mmCIF file of N, CA and C and ligand atoms in Angstrom:
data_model
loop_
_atom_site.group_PDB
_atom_site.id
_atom_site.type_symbol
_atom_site.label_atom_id
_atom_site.label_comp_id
_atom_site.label_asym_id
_atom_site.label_seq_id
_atom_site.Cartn_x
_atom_site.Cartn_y
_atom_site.Cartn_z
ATOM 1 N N UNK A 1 2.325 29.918 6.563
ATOM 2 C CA UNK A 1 3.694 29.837 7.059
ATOM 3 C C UNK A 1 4.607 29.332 5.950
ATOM 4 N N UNK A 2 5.446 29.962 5.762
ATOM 5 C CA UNK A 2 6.960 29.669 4.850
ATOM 6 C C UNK A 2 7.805 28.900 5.917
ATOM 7 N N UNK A 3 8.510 28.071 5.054
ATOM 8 C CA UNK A 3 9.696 27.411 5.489
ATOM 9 C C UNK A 3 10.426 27.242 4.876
ATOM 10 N N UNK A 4 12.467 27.490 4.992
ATOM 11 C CA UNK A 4 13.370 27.474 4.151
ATOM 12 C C UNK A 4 14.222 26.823 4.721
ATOM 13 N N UNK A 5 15.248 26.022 4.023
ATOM 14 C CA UNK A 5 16.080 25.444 4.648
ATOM 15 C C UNK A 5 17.704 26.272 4.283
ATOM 16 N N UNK A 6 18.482 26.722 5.371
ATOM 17 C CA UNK A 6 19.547 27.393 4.780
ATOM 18 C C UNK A 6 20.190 26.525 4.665
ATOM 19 N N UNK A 7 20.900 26.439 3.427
ATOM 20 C CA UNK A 7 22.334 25.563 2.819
ATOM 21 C C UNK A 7 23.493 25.644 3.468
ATOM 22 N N UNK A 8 23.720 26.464 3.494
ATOM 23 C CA UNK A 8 25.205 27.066 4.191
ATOM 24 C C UNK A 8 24.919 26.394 6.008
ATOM 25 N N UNK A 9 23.945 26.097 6.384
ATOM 26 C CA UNK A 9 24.212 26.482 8.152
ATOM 27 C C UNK A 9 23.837 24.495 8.050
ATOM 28 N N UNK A 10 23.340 23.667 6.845
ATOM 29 C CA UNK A 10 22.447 22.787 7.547
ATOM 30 C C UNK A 10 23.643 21.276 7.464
ATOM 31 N N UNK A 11 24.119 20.851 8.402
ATOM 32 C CA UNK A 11 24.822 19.627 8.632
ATOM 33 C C UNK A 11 24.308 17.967 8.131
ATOM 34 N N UNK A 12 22.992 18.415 7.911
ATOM 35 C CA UNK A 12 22.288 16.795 7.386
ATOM 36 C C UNK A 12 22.321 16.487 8.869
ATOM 37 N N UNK A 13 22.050 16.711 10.198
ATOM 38 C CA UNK A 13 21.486 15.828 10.996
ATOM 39 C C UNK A 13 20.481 15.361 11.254
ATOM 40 N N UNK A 14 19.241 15.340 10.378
ATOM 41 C CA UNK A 14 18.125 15.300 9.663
ATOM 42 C C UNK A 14 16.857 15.116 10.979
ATOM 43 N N UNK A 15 16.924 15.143 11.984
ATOM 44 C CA UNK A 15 16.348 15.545 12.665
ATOM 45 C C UNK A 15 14.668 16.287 12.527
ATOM 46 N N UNK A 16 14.962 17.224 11.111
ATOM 47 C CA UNK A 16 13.647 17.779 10.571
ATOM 48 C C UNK A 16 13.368 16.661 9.617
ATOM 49 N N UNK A 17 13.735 15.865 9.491
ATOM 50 C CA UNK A 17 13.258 14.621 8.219
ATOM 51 C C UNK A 17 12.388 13.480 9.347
ATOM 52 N N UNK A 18 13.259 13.689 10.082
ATOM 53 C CA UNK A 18 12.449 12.523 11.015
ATOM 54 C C UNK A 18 11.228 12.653 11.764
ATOM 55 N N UNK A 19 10.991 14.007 11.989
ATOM 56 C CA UNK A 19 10.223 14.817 12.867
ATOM 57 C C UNK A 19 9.069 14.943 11.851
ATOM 58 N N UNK A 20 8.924 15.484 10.488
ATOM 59 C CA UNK A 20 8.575 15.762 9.751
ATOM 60 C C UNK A 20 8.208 15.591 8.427
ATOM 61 N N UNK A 21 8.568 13.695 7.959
ATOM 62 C CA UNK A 21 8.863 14.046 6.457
ATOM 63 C C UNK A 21 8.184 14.176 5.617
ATOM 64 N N UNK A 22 6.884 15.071 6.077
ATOM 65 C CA UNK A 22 5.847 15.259 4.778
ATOM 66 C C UNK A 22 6.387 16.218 4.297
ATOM 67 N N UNK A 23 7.306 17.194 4.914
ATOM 68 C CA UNK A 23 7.676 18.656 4.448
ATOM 69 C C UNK A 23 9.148 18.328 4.344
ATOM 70 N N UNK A 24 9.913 17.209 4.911
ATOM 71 C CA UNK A 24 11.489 17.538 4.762
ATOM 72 C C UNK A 24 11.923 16.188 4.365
ATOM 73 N N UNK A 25 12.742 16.512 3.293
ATOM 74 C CA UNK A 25 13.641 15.423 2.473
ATOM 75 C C UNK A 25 14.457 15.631 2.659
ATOM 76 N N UNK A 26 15.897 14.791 2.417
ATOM 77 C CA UNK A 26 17.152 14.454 2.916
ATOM 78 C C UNK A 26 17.776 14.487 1.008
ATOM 79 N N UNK A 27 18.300 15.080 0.531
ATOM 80 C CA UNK A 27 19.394 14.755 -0.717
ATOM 81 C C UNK A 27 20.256 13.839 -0.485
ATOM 82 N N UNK A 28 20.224 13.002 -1.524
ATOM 83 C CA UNK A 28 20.693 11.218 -1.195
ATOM 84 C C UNK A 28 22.343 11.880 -1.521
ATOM 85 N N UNK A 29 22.655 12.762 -2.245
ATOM 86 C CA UNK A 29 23.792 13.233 -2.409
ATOM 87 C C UNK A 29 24.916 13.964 -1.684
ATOM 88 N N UNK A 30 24.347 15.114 -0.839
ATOM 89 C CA UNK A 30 25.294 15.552 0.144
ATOM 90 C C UNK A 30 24.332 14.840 1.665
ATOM 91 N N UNK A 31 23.243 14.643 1.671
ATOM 92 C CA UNK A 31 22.578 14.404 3.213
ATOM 93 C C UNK A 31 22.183 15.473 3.761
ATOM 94 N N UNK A 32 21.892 16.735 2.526
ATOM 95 C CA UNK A 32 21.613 18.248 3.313
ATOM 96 C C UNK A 32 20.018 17.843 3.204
ATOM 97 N N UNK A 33 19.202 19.050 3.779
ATOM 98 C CA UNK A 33 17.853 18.560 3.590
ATOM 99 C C UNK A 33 17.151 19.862 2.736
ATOM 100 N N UNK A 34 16.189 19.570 2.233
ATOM 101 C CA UNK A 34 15.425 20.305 1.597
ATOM 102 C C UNK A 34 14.051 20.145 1.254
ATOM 103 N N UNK A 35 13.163 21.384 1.258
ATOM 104 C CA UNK A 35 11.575 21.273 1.237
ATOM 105 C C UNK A 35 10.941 20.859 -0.111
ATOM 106 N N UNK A 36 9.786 20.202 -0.429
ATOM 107 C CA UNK A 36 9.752 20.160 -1.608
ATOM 108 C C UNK A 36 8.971 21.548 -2.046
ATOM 109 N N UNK A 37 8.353 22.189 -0.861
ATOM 110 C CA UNK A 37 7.416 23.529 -1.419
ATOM 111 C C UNK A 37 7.748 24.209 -0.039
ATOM 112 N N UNK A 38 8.272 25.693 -0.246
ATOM 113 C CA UNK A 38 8.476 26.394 1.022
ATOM 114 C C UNK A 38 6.740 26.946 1.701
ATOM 115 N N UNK A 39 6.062 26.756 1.247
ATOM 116 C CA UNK A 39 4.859 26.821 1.663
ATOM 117 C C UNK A 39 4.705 25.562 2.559
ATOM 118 N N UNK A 40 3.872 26.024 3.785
ATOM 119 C CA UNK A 40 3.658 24.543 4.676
ATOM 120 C C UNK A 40 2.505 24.367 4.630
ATOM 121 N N UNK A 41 2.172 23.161 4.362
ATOM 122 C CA UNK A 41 0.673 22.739 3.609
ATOM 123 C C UNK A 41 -0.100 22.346 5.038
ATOM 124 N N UNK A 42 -1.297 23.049 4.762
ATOM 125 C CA UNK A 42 -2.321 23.533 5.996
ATOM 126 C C UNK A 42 -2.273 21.808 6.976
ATOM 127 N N UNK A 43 -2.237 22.366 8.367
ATOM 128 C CA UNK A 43 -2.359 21.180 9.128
ATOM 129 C C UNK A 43 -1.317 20.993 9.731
ATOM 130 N N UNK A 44 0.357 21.377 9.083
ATOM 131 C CA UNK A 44 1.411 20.682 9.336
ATOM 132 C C UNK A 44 2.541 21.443 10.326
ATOM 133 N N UNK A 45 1.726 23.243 10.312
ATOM 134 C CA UNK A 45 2.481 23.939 10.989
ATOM 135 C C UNK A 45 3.304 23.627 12.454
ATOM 136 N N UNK A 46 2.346 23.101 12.968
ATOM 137 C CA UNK A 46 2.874 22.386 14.222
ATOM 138 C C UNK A 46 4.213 21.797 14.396
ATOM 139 N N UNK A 47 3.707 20.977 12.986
ATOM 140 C CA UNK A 47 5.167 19.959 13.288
ATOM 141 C C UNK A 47 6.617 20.103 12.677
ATOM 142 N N UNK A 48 6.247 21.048 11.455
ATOM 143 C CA UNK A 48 7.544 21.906 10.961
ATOM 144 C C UNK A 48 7.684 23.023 12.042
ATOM 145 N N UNK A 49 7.249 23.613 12.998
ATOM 146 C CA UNK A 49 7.276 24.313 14.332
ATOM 147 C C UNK A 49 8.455 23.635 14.899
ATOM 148 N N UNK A 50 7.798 22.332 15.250
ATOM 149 C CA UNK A 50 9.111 21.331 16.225
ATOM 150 C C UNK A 50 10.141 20.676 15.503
ATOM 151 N N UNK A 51 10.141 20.837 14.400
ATOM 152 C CA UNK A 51 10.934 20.211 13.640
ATOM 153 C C UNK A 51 12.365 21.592 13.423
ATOM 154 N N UNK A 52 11.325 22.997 13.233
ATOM 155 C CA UNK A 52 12.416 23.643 12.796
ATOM 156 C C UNK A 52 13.485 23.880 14.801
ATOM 157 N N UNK A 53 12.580 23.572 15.968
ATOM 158 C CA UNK A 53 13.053 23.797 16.943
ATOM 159 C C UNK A 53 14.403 22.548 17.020
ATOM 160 N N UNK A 54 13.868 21.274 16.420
ATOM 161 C CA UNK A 54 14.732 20.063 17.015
ATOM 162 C C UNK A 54 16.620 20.374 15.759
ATOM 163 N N UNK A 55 16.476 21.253 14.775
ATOM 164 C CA UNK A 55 17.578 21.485 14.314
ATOM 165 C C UNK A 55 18.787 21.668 15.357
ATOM 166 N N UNK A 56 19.487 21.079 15.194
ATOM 167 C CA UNK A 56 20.813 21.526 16.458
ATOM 168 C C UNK A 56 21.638 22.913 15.528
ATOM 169 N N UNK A 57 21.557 22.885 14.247
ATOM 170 C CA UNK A 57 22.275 23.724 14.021
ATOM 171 C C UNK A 57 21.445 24.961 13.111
ATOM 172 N N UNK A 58 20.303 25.237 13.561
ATOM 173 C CA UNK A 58 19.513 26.457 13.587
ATOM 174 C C UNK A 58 18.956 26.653 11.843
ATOM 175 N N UNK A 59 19.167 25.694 11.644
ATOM 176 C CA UNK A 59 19.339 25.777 9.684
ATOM 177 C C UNK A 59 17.721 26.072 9.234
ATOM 178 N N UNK A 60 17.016 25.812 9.947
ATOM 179 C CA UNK A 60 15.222 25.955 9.708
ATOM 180 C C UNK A 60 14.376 27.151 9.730
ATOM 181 N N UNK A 61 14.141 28.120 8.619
ATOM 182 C CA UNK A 61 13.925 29.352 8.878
ATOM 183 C C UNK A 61 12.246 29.563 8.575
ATOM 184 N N UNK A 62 11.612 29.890 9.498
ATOM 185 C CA UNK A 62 10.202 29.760 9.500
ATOM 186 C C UNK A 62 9.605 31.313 9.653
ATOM 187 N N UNK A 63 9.277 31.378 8.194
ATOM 188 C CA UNK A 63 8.212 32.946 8.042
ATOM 189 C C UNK A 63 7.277 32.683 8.189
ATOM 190 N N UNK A 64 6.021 34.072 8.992
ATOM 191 C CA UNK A 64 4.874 33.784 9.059
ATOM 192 C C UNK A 64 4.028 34.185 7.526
HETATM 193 FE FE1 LIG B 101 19.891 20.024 8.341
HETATM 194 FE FE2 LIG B 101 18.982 20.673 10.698
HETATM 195 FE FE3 LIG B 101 17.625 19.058 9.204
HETATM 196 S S1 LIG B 101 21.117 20.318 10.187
HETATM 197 S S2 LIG B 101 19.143 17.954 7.995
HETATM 198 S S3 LIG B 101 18.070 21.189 8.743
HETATM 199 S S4 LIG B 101 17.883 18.894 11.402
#
């Protein structure tokens, strides 16, 4: 599973940081978030699953 974070759509309500932060970091600079590897490292699918669901503003784009 791939995971991307779109720039343009993501508000920093970090929601996927909290849910998630083996896969999602927060930029101390704008508060947008970003992956350190769009690959989701075996085990974690689940929770980047609910993480990309708990986005309010849809910014979490999950390829199989
Ligand atoms: Fe951005 Fe959504 Fe996370 S708005 S900080 S991708 S919860």
């Amino acid at each position: 599973m791939k995971v991307r974070i779109k720039d343009d759509i993501c508000q920093g309500h970090a929601l996927c940081f909290i849910t998630c932060p083996e896969v999602f970091h927060l930029n101390d600079d704008d508060g947008h978030a970003y992956v350190k590897s769009n690959q989701v490292p075996a085990g974690l699918e689940d929770k980047v699953t609910t993480a990309s669901k708990s986005c309010p503003e849809g910014a979490i784009e999950l390829t199989p």
